[in-house]
Short mmCIF file of C-alpha atoms in Angstrom, two decimals:
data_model
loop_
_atom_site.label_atom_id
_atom_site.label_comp_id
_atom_site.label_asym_id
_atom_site.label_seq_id
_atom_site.Cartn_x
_atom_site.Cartn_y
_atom_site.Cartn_z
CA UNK Q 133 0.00 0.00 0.00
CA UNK Q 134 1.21 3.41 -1.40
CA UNK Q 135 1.23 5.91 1.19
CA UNK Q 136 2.50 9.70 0.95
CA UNK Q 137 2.48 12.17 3.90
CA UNK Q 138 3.22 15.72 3.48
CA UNK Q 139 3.95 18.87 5.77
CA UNK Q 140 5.33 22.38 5.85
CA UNK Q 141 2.16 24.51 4.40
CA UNK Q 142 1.15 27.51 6.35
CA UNK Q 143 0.12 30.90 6.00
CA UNK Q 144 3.20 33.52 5.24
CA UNK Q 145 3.55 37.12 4.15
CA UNK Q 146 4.09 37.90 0.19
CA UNK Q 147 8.52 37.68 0.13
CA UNK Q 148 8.60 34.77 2.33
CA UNK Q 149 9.49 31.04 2.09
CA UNK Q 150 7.90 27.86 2.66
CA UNK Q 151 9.49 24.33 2.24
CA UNK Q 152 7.10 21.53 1.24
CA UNK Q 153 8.09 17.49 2.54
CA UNK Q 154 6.14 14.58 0.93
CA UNK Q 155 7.56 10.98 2.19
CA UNK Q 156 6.13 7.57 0.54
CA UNK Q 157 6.02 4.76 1.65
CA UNK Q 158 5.20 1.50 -0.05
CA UNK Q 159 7.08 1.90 -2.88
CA UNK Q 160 9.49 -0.50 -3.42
CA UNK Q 161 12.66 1.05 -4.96
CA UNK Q 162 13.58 4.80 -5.84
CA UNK Q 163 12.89 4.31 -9.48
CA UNK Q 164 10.03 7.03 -9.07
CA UNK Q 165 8.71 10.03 -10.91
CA UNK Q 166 7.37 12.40 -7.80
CA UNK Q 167 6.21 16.04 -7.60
CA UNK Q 168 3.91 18.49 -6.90
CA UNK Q 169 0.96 20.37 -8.33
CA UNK Q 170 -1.25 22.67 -6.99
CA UNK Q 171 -4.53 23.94 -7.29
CA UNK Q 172 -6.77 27.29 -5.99
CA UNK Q 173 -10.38 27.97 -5.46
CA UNK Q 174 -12.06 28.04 -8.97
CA UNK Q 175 -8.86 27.57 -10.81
CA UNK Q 176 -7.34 24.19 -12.60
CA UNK Q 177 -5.39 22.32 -11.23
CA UNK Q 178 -1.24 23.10 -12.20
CA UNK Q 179 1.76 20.92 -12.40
CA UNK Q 180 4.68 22.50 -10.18
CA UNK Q 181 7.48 20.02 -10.30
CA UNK Q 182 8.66 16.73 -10.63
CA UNK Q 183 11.70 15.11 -9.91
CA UNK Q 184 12.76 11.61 -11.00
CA UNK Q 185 14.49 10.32 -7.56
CA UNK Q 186 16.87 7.75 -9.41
CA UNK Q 187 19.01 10.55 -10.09
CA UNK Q 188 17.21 13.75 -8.94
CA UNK Q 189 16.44 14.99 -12.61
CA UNK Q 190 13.94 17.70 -12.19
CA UNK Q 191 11.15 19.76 -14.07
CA UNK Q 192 9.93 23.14 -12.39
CA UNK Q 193 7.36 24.94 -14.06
CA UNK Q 194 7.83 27.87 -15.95
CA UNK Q 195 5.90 29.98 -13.71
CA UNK Q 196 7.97 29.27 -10.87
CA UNK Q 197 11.25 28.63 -11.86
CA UNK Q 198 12.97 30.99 -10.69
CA UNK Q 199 11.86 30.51 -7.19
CA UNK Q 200 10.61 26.97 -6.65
CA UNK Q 201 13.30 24.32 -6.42
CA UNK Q 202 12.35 20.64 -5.54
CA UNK Q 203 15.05 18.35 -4.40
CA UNK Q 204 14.68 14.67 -2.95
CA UNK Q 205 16.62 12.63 -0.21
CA UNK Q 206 16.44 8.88 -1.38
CA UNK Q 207 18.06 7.89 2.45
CA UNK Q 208 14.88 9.24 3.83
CA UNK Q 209 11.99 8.28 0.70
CA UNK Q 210 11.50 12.32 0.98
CA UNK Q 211 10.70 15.03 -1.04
CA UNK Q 212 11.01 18.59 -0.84
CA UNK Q 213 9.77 21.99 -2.74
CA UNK Q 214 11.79 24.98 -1.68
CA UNK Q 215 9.32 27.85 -2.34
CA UNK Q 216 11.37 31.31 -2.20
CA UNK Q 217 10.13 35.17 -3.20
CA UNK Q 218 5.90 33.89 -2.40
CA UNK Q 219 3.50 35.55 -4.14
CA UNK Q 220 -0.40 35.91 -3.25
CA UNK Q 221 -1.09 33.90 -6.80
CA UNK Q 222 1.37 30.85 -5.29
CA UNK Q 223 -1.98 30.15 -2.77
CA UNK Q 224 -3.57 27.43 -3.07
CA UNK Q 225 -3.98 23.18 -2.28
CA UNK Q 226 -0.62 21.50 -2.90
CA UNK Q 227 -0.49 18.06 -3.33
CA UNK Q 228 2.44 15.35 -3.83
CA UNK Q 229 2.06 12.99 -6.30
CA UNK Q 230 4.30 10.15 -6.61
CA UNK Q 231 4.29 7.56 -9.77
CA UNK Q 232 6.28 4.34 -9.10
CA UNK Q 233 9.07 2.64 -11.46
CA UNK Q 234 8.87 5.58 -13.88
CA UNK Q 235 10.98 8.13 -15.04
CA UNK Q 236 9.52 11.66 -15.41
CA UNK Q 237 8.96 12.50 -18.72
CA UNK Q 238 8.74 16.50 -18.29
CA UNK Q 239 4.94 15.97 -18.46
CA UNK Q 240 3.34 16.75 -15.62
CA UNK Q 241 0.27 16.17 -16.36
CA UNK Q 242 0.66 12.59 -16.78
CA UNK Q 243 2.29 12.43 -13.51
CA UNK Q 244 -0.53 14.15 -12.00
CA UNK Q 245 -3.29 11.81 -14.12
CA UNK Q 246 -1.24 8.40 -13.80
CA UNK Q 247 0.30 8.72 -9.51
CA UNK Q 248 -0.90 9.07 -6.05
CA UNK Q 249 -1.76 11.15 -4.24
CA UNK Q 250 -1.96 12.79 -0.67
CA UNK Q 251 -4.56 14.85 0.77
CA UNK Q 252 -2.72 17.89 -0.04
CA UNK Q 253 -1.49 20.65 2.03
CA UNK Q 254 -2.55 24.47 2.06
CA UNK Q 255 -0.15 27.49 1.17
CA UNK Q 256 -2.15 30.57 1.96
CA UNK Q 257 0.45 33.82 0.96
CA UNK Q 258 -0.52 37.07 1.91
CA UNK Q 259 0.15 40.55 0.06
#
């Protein structure tokens, strides 16, 4: 049984940081394509990053590149989403999604339509 549990959300001020963890269990190797996507009140749901744990290959979106980093720690079956520089439009439901014996393919959509899933974590920013 595929379990992921996941901390760190919260409610900061616009400029500040939050890091995300996500830890599976049940999966039975670190061949894995895991990640995060996120999703606000009325909006669609969007892919944030992925990272393939084998050998910590990773896709960030393009809307948060340049202050989102995800990172992984095989020793410890975690995950992590540095979020830097928040903005009031980074609010929203984050969940970790974790697809076993796959390598992320940049899409993550798929990851998002093919993994599990946790029951997400809220990142409330304020301006």
């Amino acid at each position: 049984q595929v379990n992921l549990v996941e901390s760190g959300g919260g409610s900061v001020q616009a400029g500040e940081s939050l890091r995300l963890s996500c830890t599976v269990s049940g999966f039975t190797n670190n061949y894995n394509c895991m990640g995060w996507f996120r999703q606000a009140p009325g909006e669609e749901r969007e892919g944030v990053a992925s990272i393939f744990t084998k050998d910590g290959s990773a896709h960030v979106a393009d809307s948060v590149r340049d202050r989102f980093t995800i990172s992984r720690d095989n020793a410890k079956n975690t995950i992590y989403l540095q979020m830097n520089s928040l903005k009031s439009e980074d609010t929203g439901m984050y969940y970790c999604v974790a697809e076993e014996d796959v390598r992320c393919n940049g899409n993550l959509d798929d990851l998002i339509d093919r993994g599990y899933w946790d029951q997400g974590t809220q990142v409330t920013v304020s301006s």
